[in-house]
Coordinates of C-alpha atoms in Angstrom, one line a residue:
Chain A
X16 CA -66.6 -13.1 47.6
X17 CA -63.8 -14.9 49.6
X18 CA -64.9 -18.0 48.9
X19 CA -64.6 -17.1 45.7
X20 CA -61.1 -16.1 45.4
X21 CA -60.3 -19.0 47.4
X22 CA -61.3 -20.9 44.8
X23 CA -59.5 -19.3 42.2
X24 CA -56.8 -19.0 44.1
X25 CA -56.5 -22.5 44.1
X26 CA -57.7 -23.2 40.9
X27 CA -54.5 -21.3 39.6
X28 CA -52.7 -23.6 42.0
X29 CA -53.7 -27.0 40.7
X30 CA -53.9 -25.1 37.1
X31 CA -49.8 -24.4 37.0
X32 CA -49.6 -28.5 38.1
X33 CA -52.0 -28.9 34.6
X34 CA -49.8 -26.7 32.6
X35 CA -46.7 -28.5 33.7
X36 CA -48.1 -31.6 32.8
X37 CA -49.7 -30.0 29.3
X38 CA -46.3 -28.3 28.5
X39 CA -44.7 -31.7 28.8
X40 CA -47.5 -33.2 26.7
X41 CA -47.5 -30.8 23.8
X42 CA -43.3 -30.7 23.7
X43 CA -43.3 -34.6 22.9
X44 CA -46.3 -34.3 20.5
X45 CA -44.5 -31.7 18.9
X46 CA -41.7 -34.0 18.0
X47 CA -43.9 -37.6 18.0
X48 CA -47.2 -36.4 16.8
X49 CA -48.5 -38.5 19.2
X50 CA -50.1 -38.1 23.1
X51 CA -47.3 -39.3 25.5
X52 CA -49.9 -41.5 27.5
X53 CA -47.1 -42.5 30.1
X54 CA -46.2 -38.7 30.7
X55 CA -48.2 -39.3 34.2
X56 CA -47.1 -42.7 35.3
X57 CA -43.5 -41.5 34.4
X58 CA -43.8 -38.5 36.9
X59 CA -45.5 -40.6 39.4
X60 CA -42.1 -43.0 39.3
X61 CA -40.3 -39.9 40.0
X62 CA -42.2 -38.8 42.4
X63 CA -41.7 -42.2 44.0
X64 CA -38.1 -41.5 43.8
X65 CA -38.0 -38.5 45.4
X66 CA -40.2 -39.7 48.2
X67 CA -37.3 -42.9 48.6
X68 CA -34.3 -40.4 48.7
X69 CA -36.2 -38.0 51.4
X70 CA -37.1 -41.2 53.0
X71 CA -33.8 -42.4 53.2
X72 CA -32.5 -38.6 55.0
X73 CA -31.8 -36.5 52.2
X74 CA -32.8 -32.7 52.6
X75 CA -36.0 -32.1 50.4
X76 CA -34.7 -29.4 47.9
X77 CA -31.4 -32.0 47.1
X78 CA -34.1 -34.3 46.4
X79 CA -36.1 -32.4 44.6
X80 CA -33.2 -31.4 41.9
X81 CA -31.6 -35.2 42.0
X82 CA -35.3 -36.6 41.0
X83 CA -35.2 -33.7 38.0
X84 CA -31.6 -35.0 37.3
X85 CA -32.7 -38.6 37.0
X86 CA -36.4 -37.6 35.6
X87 CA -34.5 -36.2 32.7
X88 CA -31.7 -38.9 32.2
X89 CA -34.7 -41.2 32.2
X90 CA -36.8 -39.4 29.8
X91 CA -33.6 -39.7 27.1
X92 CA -32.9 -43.2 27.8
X93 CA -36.8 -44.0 27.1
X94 CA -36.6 -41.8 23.4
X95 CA -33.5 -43.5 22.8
X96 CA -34.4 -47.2 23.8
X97 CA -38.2 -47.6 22.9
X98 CA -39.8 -44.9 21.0
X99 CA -36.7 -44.0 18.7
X100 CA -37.0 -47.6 16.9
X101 CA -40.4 -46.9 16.0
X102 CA -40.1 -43.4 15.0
X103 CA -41.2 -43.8 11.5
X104 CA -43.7 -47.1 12.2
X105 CA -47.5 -46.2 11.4
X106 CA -49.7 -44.5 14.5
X107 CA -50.8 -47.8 16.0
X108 CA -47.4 -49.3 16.9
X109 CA -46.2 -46.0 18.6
X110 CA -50.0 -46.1 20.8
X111 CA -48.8 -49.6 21.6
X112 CA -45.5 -48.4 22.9
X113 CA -47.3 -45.7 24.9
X114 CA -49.8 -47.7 26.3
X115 CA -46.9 -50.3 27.1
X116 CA -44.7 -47.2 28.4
X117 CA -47.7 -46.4 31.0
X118 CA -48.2 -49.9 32.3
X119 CA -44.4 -50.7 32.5
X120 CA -44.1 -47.5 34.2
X121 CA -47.2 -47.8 36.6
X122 CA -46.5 -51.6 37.2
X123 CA -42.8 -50.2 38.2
X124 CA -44.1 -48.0 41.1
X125 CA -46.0 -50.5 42.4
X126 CA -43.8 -53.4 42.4
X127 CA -40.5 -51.2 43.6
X128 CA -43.0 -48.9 46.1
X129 CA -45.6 -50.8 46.6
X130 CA -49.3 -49.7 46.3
X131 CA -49.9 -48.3 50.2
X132 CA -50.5 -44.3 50.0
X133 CA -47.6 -42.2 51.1
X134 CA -47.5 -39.2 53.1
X135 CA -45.2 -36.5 51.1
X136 CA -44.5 -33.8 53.0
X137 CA -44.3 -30.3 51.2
X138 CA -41.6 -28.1 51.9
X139 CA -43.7 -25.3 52.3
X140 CA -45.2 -23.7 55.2
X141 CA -48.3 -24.3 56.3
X142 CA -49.5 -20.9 56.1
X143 CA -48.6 -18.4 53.1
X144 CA -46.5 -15.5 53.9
X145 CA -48.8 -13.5 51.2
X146 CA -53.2 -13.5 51.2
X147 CA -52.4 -16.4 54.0
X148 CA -56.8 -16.3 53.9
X149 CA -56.7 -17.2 50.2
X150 CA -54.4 -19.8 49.3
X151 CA -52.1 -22.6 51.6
X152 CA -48.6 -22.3 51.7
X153 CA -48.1 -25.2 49.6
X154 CA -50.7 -24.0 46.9
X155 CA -48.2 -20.6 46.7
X156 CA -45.2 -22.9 46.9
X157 CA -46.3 -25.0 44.3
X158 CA -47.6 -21.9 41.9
X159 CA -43.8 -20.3 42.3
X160 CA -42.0 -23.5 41.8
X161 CA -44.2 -24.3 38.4
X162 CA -43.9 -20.7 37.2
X163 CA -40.1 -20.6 38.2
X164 CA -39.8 -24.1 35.6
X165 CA -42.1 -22.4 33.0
X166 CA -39.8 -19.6 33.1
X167 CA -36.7 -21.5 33.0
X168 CA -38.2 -23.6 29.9
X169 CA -39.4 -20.5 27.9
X170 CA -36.1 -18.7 28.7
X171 CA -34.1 -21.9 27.6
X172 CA -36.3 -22.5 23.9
X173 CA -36.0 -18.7 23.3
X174 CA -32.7 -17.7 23.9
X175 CA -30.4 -20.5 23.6
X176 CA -28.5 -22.1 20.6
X177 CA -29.9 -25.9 21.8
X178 CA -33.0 -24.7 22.4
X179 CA -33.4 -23.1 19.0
X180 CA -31.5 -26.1 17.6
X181 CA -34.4 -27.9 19.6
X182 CA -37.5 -26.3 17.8
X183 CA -36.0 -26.6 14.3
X184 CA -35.5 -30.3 15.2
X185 CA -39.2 -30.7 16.1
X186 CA -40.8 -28.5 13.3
X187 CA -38.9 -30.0 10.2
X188 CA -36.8 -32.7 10.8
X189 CA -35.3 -32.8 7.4
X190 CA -34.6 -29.5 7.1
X191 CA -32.4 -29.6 10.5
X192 CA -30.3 -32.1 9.4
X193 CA -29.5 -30.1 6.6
X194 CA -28.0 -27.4 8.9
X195 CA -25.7 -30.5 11.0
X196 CA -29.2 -30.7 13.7
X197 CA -28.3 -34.3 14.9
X198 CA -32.0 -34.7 15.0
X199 CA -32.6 -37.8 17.3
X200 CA -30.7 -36.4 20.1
X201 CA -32.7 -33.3 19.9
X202 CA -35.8 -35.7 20.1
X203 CA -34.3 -37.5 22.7
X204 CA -33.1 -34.0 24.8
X205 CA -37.0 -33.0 24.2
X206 CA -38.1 -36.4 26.2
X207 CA -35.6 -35.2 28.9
X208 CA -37.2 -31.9 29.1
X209 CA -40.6 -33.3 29.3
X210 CA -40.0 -36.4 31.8
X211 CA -38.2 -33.9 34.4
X212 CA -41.8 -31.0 33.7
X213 CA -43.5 -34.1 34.8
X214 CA -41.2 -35.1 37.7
X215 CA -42.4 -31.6 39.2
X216 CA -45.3 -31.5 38.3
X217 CA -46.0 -34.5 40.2
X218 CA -43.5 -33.4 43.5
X219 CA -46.0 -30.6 44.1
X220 CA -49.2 -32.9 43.6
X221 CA -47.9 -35.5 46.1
X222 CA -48.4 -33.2 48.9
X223 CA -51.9 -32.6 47.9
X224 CA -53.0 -36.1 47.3
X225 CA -50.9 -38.9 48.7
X226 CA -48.5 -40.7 46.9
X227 CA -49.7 -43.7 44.9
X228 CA -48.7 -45.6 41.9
X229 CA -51.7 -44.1 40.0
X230 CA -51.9 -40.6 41.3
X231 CA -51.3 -39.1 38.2
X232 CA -53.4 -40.7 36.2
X233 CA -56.4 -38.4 36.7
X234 CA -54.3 -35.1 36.6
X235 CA -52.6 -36.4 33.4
X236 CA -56.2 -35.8 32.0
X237 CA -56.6 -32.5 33.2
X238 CA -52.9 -31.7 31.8
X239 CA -54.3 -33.3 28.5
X240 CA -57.7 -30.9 28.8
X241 CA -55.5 -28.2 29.1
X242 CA -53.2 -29.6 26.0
X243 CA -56.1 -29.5 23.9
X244 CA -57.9 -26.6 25.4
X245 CA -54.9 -24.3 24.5
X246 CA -53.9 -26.2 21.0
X247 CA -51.9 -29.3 21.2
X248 CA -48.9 -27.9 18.8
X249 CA -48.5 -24.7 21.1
X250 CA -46.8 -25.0 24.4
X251 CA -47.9 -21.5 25.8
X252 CA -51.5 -22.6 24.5
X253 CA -51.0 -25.8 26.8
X254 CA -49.7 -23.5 29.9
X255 CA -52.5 -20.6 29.6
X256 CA -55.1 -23.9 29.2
X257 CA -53.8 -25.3 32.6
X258 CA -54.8 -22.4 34.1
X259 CA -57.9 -22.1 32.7
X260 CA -58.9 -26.0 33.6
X261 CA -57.7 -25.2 36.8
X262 CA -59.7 -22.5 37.5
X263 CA -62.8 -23.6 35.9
X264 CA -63.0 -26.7 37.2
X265 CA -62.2 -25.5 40.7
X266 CA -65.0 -22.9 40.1
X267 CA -67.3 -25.6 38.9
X268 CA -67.0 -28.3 41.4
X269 CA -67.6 -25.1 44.4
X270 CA -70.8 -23.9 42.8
X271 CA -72.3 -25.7 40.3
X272 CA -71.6 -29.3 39.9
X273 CA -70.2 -30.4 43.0
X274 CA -66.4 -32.1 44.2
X275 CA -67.5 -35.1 42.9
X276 CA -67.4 -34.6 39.6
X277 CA -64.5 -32.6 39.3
X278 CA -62.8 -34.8 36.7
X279 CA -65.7 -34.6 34.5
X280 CA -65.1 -31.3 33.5
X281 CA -61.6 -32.6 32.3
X282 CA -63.8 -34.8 30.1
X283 CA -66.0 -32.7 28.9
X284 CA -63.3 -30.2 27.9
X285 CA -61.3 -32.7 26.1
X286 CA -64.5 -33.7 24.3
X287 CA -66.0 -30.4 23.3
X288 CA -62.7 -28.9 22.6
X289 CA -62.3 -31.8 19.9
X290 CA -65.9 -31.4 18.6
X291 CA -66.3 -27.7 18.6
X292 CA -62.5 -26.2 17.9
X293 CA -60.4 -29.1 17.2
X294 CA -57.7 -26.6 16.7
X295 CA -57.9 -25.0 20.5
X296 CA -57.7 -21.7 21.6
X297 CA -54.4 -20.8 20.6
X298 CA -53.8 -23.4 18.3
X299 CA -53.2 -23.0 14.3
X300 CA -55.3 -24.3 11.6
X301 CA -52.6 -26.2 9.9
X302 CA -53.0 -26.2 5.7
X303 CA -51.4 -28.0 3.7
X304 CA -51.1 -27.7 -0.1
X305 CA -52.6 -30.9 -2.1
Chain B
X14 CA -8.2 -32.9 -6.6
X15 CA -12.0 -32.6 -7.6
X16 CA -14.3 -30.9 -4.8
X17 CA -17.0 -33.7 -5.4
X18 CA -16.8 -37.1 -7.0
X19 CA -19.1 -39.7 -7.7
X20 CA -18.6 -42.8 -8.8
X21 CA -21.0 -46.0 -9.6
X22 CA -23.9 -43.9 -7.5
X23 CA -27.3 -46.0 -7.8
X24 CA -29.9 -44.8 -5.1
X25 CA -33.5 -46.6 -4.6
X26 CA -36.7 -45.4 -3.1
X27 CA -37.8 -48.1 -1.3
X28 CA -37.7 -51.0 -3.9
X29 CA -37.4 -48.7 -6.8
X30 CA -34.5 -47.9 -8.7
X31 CA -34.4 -44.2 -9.1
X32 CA -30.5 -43.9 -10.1
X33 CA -28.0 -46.3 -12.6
X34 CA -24.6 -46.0 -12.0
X35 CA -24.4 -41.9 -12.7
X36 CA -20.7 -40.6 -12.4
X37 CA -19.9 -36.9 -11.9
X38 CA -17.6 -34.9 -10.6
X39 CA -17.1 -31.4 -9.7
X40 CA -13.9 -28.9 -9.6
X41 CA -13.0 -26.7 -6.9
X42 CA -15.0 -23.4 -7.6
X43 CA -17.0 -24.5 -10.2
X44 CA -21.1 -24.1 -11.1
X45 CA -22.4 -27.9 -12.7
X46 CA -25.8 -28.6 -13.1
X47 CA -27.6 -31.5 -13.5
X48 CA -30.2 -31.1 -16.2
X49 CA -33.3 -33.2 -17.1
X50 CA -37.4 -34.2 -17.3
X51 CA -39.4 -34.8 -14.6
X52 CA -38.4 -37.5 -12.6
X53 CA -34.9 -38.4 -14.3
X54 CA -33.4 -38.4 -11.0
X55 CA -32.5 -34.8 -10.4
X56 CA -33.2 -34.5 -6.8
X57 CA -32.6 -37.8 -6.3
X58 CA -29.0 -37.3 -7.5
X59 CA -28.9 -34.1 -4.6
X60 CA -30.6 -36.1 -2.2
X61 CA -27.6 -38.8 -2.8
X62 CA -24.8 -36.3 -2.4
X63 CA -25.7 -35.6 1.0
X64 CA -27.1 -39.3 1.9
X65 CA -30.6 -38.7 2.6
X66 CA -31.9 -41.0 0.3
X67 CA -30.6 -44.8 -0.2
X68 CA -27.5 -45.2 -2.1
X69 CA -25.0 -47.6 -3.4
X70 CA -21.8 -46.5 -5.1
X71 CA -18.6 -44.2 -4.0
X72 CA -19.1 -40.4 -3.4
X73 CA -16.3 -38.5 -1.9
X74 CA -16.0 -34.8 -0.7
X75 CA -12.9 -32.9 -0.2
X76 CA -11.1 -35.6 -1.2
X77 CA -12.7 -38.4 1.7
X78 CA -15.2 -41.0 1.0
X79 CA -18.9 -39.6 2.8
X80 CA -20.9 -43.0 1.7
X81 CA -23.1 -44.4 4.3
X82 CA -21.7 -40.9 6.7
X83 CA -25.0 -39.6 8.4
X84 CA -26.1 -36.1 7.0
X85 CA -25.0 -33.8 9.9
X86 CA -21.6 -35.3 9.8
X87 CA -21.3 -34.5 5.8
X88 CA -22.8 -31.2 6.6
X89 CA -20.3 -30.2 9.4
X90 CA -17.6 -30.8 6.8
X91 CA -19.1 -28.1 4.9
X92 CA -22.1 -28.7 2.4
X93 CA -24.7 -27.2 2.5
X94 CA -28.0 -28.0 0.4
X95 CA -31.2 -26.0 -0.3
X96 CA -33.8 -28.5 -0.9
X97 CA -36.4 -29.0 -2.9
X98 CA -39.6 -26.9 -1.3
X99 CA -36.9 -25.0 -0.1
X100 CA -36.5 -26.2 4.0
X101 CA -36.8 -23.6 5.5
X102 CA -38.3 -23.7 8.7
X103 CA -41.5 -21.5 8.7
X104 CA -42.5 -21.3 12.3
X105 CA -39.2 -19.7 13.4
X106 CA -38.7 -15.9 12.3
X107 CA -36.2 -15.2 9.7
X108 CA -33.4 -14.1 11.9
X109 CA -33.6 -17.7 14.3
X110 CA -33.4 -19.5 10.5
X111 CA -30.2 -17.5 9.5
X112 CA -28.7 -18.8 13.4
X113 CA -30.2 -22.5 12.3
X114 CA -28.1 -22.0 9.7
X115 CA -24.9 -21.8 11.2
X116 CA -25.3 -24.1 14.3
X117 CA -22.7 -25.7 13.3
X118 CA -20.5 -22.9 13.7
X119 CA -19.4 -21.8 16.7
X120 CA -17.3 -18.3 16.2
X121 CA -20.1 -16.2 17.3
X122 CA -18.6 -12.7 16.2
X123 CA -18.4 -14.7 12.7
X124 CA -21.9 -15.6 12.4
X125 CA -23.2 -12.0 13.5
X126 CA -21.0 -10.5 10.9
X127 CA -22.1 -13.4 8.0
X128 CA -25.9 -12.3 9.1
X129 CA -25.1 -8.6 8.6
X130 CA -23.4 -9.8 5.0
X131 CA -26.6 -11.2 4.3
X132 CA -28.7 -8.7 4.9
X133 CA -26.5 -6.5 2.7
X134 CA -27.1 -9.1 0.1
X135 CA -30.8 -9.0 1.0
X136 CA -32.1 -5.9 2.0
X137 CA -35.5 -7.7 2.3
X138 CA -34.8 -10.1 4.6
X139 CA -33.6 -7.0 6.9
X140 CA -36.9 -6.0 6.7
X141 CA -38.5 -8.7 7.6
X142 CA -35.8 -10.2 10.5
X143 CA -38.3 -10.8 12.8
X144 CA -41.2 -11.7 11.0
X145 CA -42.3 -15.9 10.4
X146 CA -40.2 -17.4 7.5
X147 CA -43.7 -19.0 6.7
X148 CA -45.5 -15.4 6.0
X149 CA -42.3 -14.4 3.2
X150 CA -43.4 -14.1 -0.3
X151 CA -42.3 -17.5 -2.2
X152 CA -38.9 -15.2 -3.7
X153 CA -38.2 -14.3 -0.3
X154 CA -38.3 -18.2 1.5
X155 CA -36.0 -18.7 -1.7
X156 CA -33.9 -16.1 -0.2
X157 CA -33.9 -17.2 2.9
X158 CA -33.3 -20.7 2.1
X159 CA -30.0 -20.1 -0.1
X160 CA -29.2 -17.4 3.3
X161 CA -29.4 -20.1 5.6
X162 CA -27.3 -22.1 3.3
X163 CA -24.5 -20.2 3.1
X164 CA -24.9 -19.1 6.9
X165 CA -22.6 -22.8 7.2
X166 CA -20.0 -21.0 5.4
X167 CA -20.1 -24.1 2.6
X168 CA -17.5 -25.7 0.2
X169 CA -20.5 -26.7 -1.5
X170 CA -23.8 -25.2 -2.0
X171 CA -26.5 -28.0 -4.1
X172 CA -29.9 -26.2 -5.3
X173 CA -32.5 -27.8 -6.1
X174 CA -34.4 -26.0 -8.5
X175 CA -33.9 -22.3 -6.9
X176 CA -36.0 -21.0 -10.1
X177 CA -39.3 -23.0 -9.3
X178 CA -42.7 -21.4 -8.5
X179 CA -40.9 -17.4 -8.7
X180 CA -41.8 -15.1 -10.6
X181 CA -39.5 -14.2 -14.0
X182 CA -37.6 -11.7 -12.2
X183 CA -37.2 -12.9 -9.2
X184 CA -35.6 -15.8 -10.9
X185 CA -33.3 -13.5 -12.8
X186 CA -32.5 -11.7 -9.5
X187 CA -31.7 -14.9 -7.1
X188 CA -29.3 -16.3 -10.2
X189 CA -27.4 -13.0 -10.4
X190 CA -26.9 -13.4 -6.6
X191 CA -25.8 -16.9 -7.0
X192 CA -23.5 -15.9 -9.6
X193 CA -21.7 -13.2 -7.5
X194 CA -21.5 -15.9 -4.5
X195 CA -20.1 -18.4 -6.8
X196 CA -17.6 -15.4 -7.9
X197 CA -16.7 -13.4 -4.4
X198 CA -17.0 -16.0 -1.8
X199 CA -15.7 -19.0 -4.2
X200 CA -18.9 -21.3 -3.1
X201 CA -18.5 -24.2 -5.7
X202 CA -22.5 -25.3 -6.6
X203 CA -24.2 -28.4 -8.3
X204 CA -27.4 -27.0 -9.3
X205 CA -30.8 -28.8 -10.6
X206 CA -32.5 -26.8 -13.1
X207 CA -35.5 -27.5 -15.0
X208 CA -34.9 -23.8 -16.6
X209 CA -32.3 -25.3 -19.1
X210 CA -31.1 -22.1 -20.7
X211 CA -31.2 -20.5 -16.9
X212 CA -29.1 -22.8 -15.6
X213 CA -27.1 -23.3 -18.9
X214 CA -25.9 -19.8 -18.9
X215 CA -24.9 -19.6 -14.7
X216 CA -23.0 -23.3 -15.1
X217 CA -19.7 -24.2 -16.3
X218 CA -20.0 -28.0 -16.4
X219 CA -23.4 -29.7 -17.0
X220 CA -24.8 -33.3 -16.7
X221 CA -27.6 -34.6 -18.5
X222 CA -30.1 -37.0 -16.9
X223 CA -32.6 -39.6 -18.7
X224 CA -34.4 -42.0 -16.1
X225 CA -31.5 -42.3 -13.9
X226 CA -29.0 -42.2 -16.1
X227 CA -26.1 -39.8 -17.8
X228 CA -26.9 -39.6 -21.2
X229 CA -24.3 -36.5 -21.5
X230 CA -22.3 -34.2 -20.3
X231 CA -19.7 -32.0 -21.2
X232 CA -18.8 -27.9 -20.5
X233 CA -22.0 -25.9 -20.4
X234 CA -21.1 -23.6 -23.7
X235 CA -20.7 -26.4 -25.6
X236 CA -24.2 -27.8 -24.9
X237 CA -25.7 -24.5 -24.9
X238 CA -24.2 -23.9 -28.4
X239 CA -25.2 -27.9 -30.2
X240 CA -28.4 -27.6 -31.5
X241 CA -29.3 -31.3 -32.0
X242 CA -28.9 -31.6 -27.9
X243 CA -30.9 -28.1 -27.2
X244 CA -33.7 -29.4 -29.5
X245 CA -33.8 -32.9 -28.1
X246 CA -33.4 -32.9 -24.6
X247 CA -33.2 -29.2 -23.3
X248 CA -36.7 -28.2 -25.4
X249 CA -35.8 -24.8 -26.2

């Protein structure tokens, strides 16, 4: 039985990492229509610049909310300078830009970096002040910083003006320009939003994996499982989904098919959830009139 | 000073010519509508005004020129348009639409009282404040649309076709509303009408459109009354 909630525990550790990365995912494909395939290698740069600035003898948390600071310029001046000329271009173009986006991005770490592993530090204790048996400090640290950005994120769409002005912007374009929406800024803001949930997302996976030009390229799958899993045009979908993935997968790989092959359940998610309920879990069957 | 005047206006849809030099104009607190068949250019003449579609020609608002101006700048100065399909956005709950509405705006006790007005307008939207604008009946999106229009507080309100897909009455109850907005909040409207004698009987001015162009125009009673025209073009 402890074994087991140990592995729940930090199932729903790595999950709120997923969600990050599947909130991030589902906000640009709410705007784009397409997967953001760079959303990882964009977080890993950040990451990268987080590790510089603590390297160079800045405290961790001013870090931390300087990386989000430039995560977020960054994000707007990549809507604005590569995917906003090809807004309106057909599919292919805009997976061109993506896949260009990702090996830019990735080649960018590695060149500025370079490609040895990193130790990143967390800024967590070792040992968790609550069920210290059941989950690390940095898997409780991690879980409160995620929940704390989810909470900011849902507060902000909810509640503010921008935020509303935000989701009109995504769901009918024309519509918000109609009402004085400058609509490409909103797009652009959304990018923001999305590159900094990804700058945190991968700040708390660092500690748990070493820092590498390509760490996040397997957990942008899992954030992508959870996408799907939860129903690519819902963000709360995409969070509840990271936890799930997170879980499962963590339940999986301790009992039935092993660590090894862990990412595999990603896989087969993102598979079956296309095959068998293309729509997701909390997704909606979108009709339209012919 | 007219409210709206356009001069010379052609407007394309990619490499099509939807609109030949159509001029209009449109007085300070006064209904026009633009009248015509499928496709004469209707919506495309709307779709001009406020410079989402492709244009070529002078069209000036409030007295300043608003070619080639991006929509949200001509909207902040005051128009306000309720497309055709009606716009309104249908995953966000009536209440965040009427808000949408007047982003623009930013005197907050204003917009709370303009909601309440609204909802004194249209009890049913009360009703249904929190509820999806996608889930309203088709009357009440109409509603709603023409609510989150006038949320900006406009100079000028363009419909496009408010009476299409509604039921009979419906129709006859959203064009006595528009009439008594036209009359106690002095909203000026160019209105596209396929319902001829509808939107013959709210107007004061009309425009009549054949592939693009102005074939005539003159005050609405006057149209309303010629036979020859009703018979030829209005098919009634």
């Amino acid at each position: 039985m402890d074994g087991f909630l140990l592995q729940v525990f930090s199932g729903l550790a790595n999950g709120s990492i997923y969600a990050a990365v599947g909130l991030a995912l589902v906000m640009i494909y709410q705007s784009t229509h397409h997967i953001n395939f760079a959303q990882g290698e964009m977080a890993t740069f950040s990451t990268f610049i987080c590790w510089w600035l603590i390297d160079s003898g800045m405290s961790y948390w001013l870090a931390f909310f300087l990386t989000v600071g430039v995560a977020f310029i960054g994000g707007v001046v990549v809507q604005r300078v590569f995917i906003r000329p090809v807004e309106r271009k057909p599919v292919l173009i805009n997976v061109i830009v993506f896949v260009a986006l990702l090996v830019i991005f990735n080649a960018m770490s590695g060149w500025i970096f370079d490609h040895t592993l990193k130790a990143f530090d967390s800024p967590f204790p070792v040992r968790s002040a609550v069920l210290p048996e059941y989950i690390s400090g940095h898997q409780l640290g991690s879980l409160g910083v995620t929940l704390a950005v989810l909470l900011v994120i849902y507060l902000f769409f909810r509640f503010t003006p921008i935020g509303l002005a935000m989701r009109g912007a995504a769901q009918n374009p024309d519509s918000a320009s109609l009402v004085g929406i400058r609509v490409t800024w909103m797009l652009a803001l959304g990018w923001g939003l999305a590159s900094a949930i990804g700058a945190v997302a991968g700040m708390m996976m660092a500690p748990i994996m070493f820092l590498d030009p390509n760490m996040m390229a397997g957990i942008l799958l899992y954030g992508f499982a959870a996408a799907l899993l939860g129903g690519i045009d819902n963000p709360w979908g995409a969070v509840a989904g990271g936890f799930i993935v997170g879980v499962l997968e963590n339940l999986l790989g301790a009992y039935v098919i092993g660590s090894d092959l862990k990412l595999t359940v990603a896989l087969v998610l993102i598979v079956g959830t296309l095959t068998l309920k293309p729509n997701g879990l909390f997704g909606q069957k979108v009709v339209t009139r012919v | 000073m007219n409210l709206l005047e356009v001069k010379n206006l052609s407007a394309w849809y990619g490499p099509t010519q939807a609109l030949f030099n159509v001029n209009f104009h449109l007085s300070q607190g006064g209904i026009t509508t633009i009248l015509g068949a499928n496709g004469a250019g209707k919506t495309t003449t709307l779709r001009s005004v406020c410079q989402t579609a492709k244009t070529s020609g002078d069209i000036s608002f409030v007295g300043q020129s608003i070619s080639g101006m991006s929509t949200d700048k001509i909207v902040r100065m005051g128009m306000a348009h309720v497309p055709d399909g009606r716009g309104t956005f249908t995953g966000l709950t009536v209440e965040e639409n009427l808000k949408l509405g007047a982003y623009t705006r930013r005197d907050k006790d204003g917009v709370s009282e303009d909601i309440e007005k609204i909802y004194v307008r249209f009890p049913r939207l009360r009703e249904r404040y929190s509820q999806q604008a996608g889930t309203l009946s088709g009357g009440e999106q109409q509603m709603l649309a023409i609510s989150r229009a006038l949320m900006l507080r406009p100079k000028l309100l363009l419909l496009d076709e408010p009476s299409f897909g509604l039921a009979p009455l419906i129709v006859q109850e959203i064009f006595e509303i528009m009439k008594s907005i036209n009359q106690t909040d002095g909203v000026s409207m160019l209105l596209v009408e396929q319902n001829a004698s509808l939107a013959l009987n709210l107007a004061d001015h009309a425009y009549l459109l054949e592939t693009g162009k102005v074939v005539l125009s003159g005050p609405a009673e006057d149209i309303r009354a010629d036979e020859t025209i009703r018979r030829t073009y209005l098919g009634y």
